[in-house]
Short mmCIF file of C-alpha atoms and ligand atoms in Angstrom, two decimals:
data_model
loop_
_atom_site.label_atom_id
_atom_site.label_comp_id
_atom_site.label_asym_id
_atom_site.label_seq_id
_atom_site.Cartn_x
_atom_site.Cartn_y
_atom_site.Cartn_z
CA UNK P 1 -21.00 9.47 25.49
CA UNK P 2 -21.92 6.19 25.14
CA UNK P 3 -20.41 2.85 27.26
CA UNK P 4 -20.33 0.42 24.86
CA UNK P 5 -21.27 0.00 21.24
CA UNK P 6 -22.47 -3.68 19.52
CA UNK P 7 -21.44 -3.29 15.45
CA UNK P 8 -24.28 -4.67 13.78
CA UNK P 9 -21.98 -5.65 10.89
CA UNK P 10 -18.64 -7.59 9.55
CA UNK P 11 -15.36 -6.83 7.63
CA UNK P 12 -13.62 -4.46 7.08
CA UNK P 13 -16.42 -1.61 8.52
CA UNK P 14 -16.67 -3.57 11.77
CA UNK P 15 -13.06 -3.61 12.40
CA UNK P 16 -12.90 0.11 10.91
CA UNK P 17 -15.73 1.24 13.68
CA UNK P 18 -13.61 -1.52 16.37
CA UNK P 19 -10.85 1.27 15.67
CA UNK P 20 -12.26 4.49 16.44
CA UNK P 21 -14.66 2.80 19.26
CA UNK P 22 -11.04 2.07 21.23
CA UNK P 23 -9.64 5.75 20.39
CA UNK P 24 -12.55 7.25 21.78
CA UNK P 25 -12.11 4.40 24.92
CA UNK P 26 -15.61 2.95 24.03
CA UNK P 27 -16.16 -0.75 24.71
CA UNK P 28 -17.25 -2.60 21.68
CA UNK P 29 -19.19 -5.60 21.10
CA UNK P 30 -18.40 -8.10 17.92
CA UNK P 31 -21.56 -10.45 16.20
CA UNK P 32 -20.62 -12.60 14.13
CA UNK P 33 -22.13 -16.02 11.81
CA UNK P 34 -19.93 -18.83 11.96
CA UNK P 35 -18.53 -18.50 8.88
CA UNK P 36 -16.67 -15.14 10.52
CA UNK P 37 -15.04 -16.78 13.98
CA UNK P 38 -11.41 -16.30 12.19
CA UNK P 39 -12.25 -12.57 11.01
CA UNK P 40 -10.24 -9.83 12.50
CA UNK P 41 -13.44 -7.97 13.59
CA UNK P 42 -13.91 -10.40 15.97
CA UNK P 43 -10.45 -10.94 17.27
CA UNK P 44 -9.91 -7.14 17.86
CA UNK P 45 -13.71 -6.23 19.61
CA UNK P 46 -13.65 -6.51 23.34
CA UNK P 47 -16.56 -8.77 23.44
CA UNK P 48 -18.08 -11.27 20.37
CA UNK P 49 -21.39 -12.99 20.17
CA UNK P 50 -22.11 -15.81 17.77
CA UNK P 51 -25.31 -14.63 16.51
CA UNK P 52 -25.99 -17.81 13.74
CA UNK P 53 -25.13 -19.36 10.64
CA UNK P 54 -23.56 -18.00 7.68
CA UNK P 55 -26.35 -16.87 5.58
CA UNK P 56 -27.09 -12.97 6.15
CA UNK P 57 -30.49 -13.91 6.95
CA UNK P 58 -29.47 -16.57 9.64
CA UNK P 59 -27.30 -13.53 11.48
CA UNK P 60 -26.21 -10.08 9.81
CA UNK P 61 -29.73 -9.38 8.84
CA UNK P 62 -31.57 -11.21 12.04
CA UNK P 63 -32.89 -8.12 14.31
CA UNK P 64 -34.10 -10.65 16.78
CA UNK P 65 -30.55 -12.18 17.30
CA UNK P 66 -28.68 -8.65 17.35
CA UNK P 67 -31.10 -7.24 19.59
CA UNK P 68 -30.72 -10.38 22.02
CA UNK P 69 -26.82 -9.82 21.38
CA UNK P 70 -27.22 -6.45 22.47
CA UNK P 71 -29.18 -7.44 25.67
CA UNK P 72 -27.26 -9.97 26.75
CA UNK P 73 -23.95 -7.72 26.43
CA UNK P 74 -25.70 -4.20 27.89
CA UNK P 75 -24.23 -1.97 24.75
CA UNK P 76 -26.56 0.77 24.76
CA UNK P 77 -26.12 1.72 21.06
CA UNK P 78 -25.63 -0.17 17.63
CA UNK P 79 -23.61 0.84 14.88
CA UNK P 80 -24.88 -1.09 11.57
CA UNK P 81 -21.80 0.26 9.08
CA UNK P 82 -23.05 -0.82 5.55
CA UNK P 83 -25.30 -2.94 3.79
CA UNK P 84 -26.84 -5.58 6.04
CA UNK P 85 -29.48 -3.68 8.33
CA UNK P 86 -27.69 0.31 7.73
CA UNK P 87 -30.84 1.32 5.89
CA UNK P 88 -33.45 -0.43 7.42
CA UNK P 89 -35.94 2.00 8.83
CA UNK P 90 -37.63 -0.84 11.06
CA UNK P 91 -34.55 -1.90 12.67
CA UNK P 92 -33.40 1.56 13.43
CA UNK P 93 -37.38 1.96 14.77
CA UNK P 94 -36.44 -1.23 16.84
CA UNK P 95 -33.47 0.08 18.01
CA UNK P 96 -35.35 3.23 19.56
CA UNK P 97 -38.18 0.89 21.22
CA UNK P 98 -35.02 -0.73 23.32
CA UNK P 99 -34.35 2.43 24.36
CA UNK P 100 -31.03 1.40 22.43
CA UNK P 101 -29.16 4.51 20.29
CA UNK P 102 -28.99 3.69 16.53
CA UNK P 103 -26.06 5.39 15.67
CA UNK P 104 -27.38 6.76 12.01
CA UNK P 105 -30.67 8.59 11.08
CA UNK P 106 -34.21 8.54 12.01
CA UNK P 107 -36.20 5.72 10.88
CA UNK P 108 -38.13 8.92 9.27
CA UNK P 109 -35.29 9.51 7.56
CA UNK P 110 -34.46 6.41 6.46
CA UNK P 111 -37.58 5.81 4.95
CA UNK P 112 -37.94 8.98 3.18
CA UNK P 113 -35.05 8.63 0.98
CA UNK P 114 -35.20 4.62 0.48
CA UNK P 115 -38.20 5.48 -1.49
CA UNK P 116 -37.17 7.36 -4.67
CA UNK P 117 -40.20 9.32 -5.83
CA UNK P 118 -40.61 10.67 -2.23
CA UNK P 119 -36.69 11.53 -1.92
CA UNK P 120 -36.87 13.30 -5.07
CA UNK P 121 -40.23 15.44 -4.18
CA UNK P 122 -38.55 16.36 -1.18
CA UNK P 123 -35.40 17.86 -3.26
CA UNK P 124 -38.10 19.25 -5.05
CA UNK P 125 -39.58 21.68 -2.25
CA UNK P 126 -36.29 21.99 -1.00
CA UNK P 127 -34.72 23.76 -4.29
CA UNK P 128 -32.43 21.43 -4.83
CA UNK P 129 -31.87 20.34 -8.64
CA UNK P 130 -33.85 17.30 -10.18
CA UNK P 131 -33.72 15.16 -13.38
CA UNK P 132 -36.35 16.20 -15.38
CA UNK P 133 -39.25 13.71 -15.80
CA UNK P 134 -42.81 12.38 -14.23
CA UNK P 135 -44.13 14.56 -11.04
CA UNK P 136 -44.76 11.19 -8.98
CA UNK P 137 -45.56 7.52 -10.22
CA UNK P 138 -46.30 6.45 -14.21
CA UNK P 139 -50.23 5.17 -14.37
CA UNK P 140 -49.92 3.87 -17.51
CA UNK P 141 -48.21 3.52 -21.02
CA UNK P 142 -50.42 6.47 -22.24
CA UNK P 143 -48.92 8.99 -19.89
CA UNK P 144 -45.61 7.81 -20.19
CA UNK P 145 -45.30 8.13 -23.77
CA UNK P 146 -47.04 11.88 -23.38
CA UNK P 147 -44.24 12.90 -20.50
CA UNK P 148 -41.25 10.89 -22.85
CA UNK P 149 -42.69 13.38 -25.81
CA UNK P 150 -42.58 16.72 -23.59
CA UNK P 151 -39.02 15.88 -22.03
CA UNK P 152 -37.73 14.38 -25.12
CA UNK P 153 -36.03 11.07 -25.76
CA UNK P 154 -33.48 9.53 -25.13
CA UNK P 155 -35.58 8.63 -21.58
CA UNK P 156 -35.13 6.36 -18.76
CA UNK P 157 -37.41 4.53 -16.56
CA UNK P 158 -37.02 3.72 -12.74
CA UNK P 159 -38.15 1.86 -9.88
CA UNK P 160 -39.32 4.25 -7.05
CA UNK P 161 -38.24 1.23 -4.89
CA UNK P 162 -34.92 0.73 -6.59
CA UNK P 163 -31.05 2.01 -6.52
CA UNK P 164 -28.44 -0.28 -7.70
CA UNK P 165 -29.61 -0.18 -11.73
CA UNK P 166 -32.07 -2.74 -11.08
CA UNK P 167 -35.82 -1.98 -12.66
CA UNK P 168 -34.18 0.39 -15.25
CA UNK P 169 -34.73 1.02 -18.22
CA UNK P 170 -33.20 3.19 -20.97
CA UNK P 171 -35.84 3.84 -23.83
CA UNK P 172 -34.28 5.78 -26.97
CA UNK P 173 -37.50 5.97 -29.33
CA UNK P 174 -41.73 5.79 -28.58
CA UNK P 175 -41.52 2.58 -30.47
CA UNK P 176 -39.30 1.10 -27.76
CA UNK P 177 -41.31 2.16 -24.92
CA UNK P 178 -44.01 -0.30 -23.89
CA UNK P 179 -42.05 -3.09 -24.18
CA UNK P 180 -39.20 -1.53 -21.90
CA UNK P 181 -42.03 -0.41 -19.68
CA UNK P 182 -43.66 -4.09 -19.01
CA UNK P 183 -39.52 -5.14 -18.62
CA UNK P 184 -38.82 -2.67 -15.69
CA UNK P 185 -42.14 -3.50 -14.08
CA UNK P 186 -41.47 -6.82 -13.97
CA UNK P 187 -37.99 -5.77 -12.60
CA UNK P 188 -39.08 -3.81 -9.75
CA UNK P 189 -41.84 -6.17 -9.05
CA UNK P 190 -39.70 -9.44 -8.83
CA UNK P 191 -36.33 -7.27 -7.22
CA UNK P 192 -38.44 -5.26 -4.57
CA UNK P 193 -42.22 -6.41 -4.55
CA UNK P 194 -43.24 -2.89 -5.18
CA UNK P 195 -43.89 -2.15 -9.06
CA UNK P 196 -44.14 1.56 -8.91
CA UNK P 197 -42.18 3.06 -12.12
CA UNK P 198 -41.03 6.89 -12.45
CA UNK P 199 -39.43 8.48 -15.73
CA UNK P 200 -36.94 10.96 -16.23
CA UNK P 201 -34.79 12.47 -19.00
CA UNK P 202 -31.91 10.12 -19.66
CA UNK P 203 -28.60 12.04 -19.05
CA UNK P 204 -25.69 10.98 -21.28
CA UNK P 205 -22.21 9.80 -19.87
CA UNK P 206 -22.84 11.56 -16.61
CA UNK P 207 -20.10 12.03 -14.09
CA UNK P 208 -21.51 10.26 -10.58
CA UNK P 209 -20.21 12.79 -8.00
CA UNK P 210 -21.56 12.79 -4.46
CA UNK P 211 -21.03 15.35 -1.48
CA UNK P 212 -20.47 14.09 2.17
CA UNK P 213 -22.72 15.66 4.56
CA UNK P 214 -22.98 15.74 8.32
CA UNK P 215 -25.89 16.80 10.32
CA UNK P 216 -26.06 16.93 14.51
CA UNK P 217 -29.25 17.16 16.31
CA UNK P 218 -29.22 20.92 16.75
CA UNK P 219 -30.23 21.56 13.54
CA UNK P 220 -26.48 22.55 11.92
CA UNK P 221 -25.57 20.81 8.47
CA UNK P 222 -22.25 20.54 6.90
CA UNK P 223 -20.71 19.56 3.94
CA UNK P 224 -17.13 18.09 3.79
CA UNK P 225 -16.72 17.77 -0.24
CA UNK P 226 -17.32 15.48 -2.73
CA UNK P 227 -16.11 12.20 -4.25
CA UNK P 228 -16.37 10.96 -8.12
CA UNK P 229 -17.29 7.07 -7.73
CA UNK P 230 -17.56 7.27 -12.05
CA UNK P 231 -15.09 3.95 -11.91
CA UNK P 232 -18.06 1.56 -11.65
CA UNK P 233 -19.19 -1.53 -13.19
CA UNK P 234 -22.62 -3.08 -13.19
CA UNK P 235 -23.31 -0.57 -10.60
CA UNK P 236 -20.59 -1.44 -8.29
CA UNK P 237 -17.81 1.29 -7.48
CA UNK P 238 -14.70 -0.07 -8.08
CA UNK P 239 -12.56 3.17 -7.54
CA UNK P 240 -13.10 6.39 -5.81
CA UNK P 241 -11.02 9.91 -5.41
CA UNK P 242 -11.46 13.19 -4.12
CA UNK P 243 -11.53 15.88 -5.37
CA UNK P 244 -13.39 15.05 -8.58
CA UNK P 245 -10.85 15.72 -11.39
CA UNK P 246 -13.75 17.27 -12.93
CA UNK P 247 -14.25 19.86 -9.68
CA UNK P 248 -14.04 23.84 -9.98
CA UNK P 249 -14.18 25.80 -6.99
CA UNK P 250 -18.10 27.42 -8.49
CA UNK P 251 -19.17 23.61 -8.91
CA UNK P 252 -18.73 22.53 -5.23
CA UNK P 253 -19.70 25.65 -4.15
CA UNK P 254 -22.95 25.49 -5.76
CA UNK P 255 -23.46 21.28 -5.36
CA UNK P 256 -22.28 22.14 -1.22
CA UNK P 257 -24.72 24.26 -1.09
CA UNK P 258 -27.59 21.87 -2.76
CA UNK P 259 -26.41 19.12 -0.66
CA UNK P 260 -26.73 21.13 2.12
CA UNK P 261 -30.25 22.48 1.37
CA UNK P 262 -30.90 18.61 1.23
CA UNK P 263 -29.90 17.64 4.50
CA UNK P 264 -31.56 20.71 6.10
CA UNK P 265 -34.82 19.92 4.61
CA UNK P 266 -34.85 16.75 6.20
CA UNK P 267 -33.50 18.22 9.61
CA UNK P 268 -30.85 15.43 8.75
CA UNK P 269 -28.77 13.21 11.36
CA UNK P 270 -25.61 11.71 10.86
CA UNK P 271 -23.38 11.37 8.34
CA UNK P 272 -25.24 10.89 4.54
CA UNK P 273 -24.11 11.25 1.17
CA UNK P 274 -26.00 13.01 -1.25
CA UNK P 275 -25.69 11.76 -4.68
CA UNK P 276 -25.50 13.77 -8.14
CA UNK P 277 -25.30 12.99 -11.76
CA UNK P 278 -23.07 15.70 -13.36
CA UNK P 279 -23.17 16.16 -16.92
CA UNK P 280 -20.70 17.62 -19.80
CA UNK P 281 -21.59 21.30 -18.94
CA UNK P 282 -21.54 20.49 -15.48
CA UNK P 283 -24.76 21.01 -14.92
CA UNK P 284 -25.94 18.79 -11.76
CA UNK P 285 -28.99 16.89 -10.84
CA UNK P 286 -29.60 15.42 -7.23
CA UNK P 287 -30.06 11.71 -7.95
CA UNK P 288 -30.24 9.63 -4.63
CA UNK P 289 -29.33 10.07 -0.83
CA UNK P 290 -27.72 7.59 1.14
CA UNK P 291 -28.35 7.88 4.98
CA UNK P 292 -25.01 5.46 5.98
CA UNK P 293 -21.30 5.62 5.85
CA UNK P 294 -20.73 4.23 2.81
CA UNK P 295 -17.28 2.33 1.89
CA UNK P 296 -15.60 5.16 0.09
CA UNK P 297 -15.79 7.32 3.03
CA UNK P 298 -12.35 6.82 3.73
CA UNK P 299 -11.15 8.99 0.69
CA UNK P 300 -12.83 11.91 2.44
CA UNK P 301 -11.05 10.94 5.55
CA UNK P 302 -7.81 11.41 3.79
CA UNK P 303 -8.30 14.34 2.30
CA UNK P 304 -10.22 16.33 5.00
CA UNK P 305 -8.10 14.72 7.93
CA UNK P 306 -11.38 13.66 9.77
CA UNK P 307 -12.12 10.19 10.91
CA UNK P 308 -16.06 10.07 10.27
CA UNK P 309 -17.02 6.99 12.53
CA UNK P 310 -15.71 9.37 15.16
CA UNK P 311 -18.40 12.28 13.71
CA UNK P 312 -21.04 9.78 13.80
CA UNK P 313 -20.73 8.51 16.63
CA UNK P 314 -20.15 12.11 18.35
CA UNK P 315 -23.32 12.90 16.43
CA UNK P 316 -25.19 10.00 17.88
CA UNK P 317 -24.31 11.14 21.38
CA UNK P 318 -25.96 14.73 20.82
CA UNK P 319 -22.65 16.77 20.24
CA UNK P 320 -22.55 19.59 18.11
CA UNK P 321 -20.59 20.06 14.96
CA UNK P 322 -18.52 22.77 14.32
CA UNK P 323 -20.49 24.46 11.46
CA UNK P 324 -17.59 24.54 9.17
CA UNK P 325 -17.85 23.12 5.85
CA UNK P 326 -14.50 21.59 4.15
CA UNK P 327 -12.61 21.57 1.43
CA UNK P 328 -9.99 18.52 -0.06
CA UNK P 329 -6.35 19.75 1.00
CA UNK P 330 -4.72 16.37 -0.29
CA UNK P 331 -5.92 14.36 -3.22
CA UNK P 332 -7.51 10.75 -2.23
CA UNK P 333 -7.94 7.46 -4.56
CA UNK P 334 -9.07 4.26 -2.96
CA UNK P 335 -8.53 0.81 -5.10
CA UNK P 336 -11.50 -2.03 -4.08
CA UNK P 337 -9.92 -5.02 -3.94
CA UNK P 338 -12.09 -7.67 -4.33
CA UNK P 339 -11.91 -11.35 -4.06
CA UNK P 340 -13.14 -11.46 -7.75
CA UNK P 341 -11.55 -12.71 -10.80
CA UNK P 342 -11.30 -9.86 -13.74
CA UNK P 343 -10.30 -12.20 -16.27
CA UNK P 344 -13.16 -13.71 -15.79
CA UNK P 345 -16.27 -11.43 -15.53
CA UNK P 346 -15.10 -10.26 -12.44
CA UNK P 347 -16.39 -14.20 -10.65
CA UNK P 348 -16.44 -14.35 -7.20
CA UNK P 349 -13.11 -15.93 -5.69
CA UNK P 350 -13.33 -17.28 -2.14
CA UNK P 351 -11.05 -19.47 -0.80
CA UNK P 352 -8.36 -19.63 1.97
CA UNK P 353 -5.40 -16.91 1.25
CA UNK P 354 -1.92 -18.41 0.99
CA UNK P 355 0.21 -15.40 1.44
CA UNK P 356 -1.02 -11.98 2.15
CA UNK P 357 1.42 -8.78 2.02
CA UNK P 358 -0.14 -5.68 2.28
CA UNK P 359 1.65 -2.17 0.84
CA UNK P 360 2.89 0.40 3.67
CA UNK P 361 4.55 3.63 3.31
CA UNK P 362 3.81 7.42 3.85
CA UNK P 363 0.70 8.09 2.36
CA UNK P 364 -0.61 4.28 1.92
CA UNK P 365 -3.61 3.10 4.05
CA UNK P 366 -5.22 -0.31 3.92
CA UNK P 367 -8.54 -1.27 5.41
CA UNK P 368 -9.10 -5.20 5.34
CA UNK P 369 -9.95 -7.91 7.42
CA UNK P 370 -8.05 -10.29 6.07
CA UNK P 371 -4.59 -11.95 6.47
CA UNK P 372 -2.25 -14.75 5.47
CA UNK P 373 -3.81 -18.03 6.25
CA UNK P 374 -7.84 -16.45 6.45
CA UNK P 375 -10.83 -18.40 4.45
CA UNK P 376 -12.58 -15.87 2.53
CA UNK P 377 -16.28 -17.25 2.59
CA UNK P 378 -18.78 -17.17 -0.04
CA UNK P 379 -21.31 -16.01 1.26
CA UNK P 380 -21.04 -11.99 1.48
CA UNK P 381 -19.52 -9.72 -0.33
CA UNK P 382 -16.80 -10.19 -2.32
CA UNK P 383 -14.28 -6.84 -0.82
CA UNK P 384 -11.62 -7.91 1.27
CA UNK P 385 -9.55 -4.71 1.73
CA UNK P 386 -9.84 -1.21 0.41
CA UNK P 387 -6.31 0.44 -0.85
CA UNK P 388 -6.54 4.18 -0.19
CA UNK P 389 -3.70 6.37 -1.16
CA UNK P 390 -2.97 10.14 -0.53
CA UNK P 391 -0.87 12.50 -2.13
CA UNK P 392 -0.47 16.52 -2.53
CA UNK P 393 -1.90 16.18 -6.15
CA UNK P 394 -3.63 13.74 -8.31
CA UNK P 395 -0.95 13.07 -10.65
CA UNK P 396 1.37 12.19 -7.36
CA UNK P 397 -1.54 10.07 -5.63
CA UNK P 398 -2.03 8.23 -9.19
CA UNK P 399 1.98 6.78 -9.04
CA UNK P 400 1.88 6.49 -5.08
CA UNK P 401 -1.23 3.93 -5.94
CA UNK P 402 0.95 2.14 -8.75
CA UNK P 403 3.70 1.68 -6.31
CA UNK P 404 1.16 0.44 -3.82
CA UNK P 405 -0.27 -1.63 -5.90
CA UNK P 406 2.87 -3.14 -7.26
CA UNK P 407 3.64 -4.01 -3.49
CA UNK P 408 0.21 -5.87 -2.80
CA UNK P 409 0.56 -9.63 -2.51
CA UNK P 410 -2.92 -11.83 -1.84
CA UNK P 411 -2.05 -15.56 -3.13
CA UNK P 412 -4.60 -18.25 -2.91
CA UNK P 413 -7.37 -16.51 -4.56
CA UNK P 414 -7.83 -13.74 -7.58
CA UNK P 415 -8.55 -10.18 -6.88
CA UNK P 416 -9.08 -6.93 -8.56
CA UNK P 417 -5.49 -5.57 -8.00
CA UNK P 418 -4.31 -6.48 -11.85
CA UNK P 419 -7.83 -4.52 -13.05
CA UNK P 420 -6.09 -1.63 -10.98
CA UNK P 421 -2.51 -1.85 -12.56
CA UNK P 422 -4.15 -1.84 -15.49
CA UNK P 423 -6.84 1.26 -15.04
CA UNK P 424 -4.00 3.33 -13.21
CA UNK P 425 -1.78 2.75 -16.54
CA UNK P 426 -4.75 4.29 -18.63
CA UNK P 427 -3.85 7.37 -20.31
CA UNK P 428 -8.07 8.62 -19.93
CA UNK P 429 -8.27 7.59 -16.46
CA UNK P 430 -4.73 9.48 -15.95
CA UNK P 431 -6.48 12.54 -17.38
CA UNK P 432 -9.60 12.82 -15.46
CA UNK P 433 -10.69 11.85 -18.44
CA UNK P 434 -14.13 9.62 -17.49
CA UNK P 435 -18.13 9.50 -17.30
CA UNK P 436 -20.17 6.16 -15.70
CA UNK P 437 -19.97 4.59 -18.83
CA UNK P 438 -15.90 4.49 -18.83
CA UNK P 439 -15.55 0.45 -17.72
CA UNK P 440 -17.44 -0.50 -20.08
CA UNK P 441 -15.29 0.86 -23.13
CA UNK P 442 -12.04 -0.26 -21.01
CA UNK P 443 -11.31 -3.74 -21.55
CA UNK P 444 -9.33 -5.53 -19.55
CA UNK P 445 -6.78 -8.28 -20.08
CA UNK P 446 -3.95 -9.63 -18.48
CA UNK P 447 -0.77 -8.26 -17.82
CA UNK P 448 1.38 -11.07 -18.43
C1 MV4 Q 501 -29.55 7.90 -14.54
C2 MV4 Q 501 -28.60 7.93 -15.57
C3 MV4 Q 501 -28.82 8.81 -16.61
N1 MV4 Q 501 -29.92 9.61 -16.63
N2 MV4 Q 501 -30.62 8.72 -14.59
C4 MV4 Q 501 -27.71 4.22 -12.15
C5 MV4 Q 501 -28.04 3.69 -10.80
C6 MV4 Q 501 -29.14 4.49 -10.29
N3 MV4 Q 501 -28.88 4.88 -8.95
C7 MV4 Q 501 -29.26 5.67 -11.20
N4 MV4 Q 501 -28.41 5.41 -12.32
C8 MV4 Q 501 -28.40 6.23 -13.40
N5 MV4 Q 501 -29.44 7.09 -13.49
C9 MV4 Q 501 -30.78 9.54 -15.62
N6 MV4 Q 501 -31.87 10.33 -15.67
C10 MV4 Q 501 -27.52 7.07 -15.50
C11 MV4 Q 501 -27.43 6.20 -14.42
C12 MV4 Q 501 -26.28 5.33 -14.43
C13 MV4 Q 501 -25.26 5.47 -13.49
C14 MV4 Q 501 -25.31 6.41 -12.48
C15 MV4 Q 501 -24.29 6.53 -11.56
C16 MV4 Q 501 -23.21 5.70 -11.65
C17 MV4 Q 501 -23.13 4.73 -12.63
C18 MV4 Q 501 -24.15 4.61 -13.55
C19 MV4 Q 501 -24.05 3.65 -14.55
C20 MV4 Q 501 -25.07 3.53 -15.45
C21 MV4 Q 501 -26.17 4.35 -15.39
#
């Protein structure tokens, strides 16, 4: 097992890994920019190295200044939580040159899913179900148009570089479709320098369901359920549960057993999430993989009873896991609450918090931070806690979340917790009654 581990990251993931780090009695090592001395991730790590100025580039995303804060405090692995440097298949290479243990995939890995076409030709071989669409990269208008005609319209274009929405393109009729080609080249060249464009059939309000996997180094993969992340807007999740309301025991059977095929293809380390449209007949269609812990993973925490840092890092260290897949015995929900204003377009908020009081109770968890008196700084990203609740069914976890919400107090700045009163008092939501496109057909106002 490892001595000590430097968290390549901030927030609430750094003080989540901080956590788990002390339970397994594993010395930890904080960075942080200088806009971060006050956060709690720092306070609570048994060491913390100022690794440079606020902007990502200056520090979170710096491999020369981690790796010299690695060297300079002996850690002999790096956990990178989220975002920042998780999915960067150079610094993980880095990492391996130092003779240091990334504690996530192989830089092989990595790189084989970050680039779309290749992740989805390896689903391909593997069995797993695919969008229809282009075998590879478009060459041209020409052969777009003639794959558009023999999958059928309505069609969407992608970046192979992309994730996140950006470079797409929905194209509903031939006459629309060079024009919306030149716009999502364009895209993908400007957002990601790399231009290459892929088409598939364009599924209609899909369901966006993902399974958790876990693979160790001796070759077993697992499965621990799914999560529906539908509750997103502009590409962001902004509420998560398990199970999907839309679940039946043949569905995650059969997407288990996809995700699995997925992971063993790959010969896949670590934790990863395997992503899947779902449509109205419940037909699935592997869409992306990510090869992190992703935010959310706490609402597979609650319902397995697992703590997944602890897998990971258990992983990292050449354990074995059990071979077991899992099932949701509780039902999950976990609230983002952001420093953003939803009256507003959802506009950043920063700012210094006034009064901070977070919900408790049996069944109430809250990952954050923050606290009374904290600066919230501009310059990341805008989630400063994540409200999970639990419950023995959804309608139960749905009323525990209203009472946690109603019990939430940040002052000082806006957040997302009104957007939540609100979407937990809709009678669709209440239903399981949602595809991606739900936000954008629920409008919110203010309570008062
Ligand atoms: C799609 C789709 C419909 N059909 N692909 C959005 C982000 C990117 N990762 C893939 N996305 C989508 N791909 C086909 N063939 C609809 C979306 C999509 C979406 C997917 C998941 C969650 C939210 C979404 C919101 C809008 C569009």
């Amino acid at each position: 097992m490892f001595n000590k581990i430097l968290i390549a990251n901030r927030g609430e993931i750094a003080l989540r890994i901080v956590r788990t780090c002390k339970e397994m009695g594993i010395k930890t090592v904080a960075v942080y920019s200088t806009a971060d001395r006050e956060s709690l991730h720092v306070r609570f790590a048994d060491e913390a190295v100022c690794i440079g100025a606020p902007a990502s580039a200056d520090s979170y995303l710096s491999i020369p200044r981690i790796m010299a804060a690695v060297e300079i405090t002996n850690a002999d692995a790096i956990h990178p939580g989220y975002g920042f440097l998780a999915e960067n298949a150079d610094f993980a290479e880095v990492c391996t040159e130092y003779g240091i243990k990334f504690i996530g995939p192989t830089p092989n890995h990595i790189r084989k899913m970050g680039d779309k076409i290749t992740a989805k030709e390896t689903m391909i071989a593997a069995g797993v179900p695919v969008i229809p669409g282009s075998e590879g990269l478009l060459k041209d208008v020409k052969s777009g148009l003639k794959i558009a005609e023999d999958i059928g319209y309505p069609v969407i274009l992608k970046a192979t570089a992309g994730g996140g929405g950006k470079g797409m393109r929905i194209v509903r009729e031939p006459d629309e479709f060079e024009d919306n080609w030149n716009m999502a080249r364009n895209e993908a060249r400007a957002s990601f320098g790399n231009d290459g464009i892929y088409i598939e059939k364009f599924i209609e309000e899909p369901r966006h369901i993902e399974i958790q996997i876990a693979g160790d180094q001796h070759g077993t993969v697992i499965h621990l359920s799914e999560r529906d992340c539908s509750i997103q807007r502009r590409h962001q999740k902004l509420v998560e549960e398990s199970p999907s309301p839309f679940m039946t025991k043949a569905l995650r059977k059969a997407m288990g057993e996809a995700a699995i095929k997925a992971g063993a293809a790959i010969n896949y380390e670590g934790v990863g999430t395997v992503e899947f449209l779902v449509d109205k007949y419940r037909k699935f269609y592997f869409m992306e993989m990510n090869t992190r812990i992703q935010v959310e993973h706490t609402v597979t925490e609650e319902v397995i009873d697992h703590d997944l840092i602890k897998e990971q890092i258990k992983i990292a260290a050449g354990e074995k896991i059990s071979g077991k897949n899992y099932i949701p015995l509780l039902h999950a929900i976990e609230c983002r609450i952001n420093a953003e204003d939803p009256n507003n377009n959802f506009r950043p908020s920063p700012g210094k918090i006034s009064s901070f009081h977070s919900p408790k109770g049996h069944g109430v968890r809250v990952d954050t931070h923050v606290y009374a008196g904290y600066t919230i700084p501009p310059y990341y990203d805008s989630m400063i806690a994540k409200l999970i609740c639990r419950a023995q069914t959804r309608e139960e976890c749905i009323k525990k979340m209203q009472r946690a919400l109603d019990e939430f107090i940040v002052e000082g700045i806006k957040t997302t917790i009104p957007f939540h009163k609100k979407l937990m008092r809709n009678e669709d939501f209440r239903a399981g009654n949602f595809h991606t496109g739900f936000i954008n057909t629920f409008d919110y106002v203010d309570e008062k």
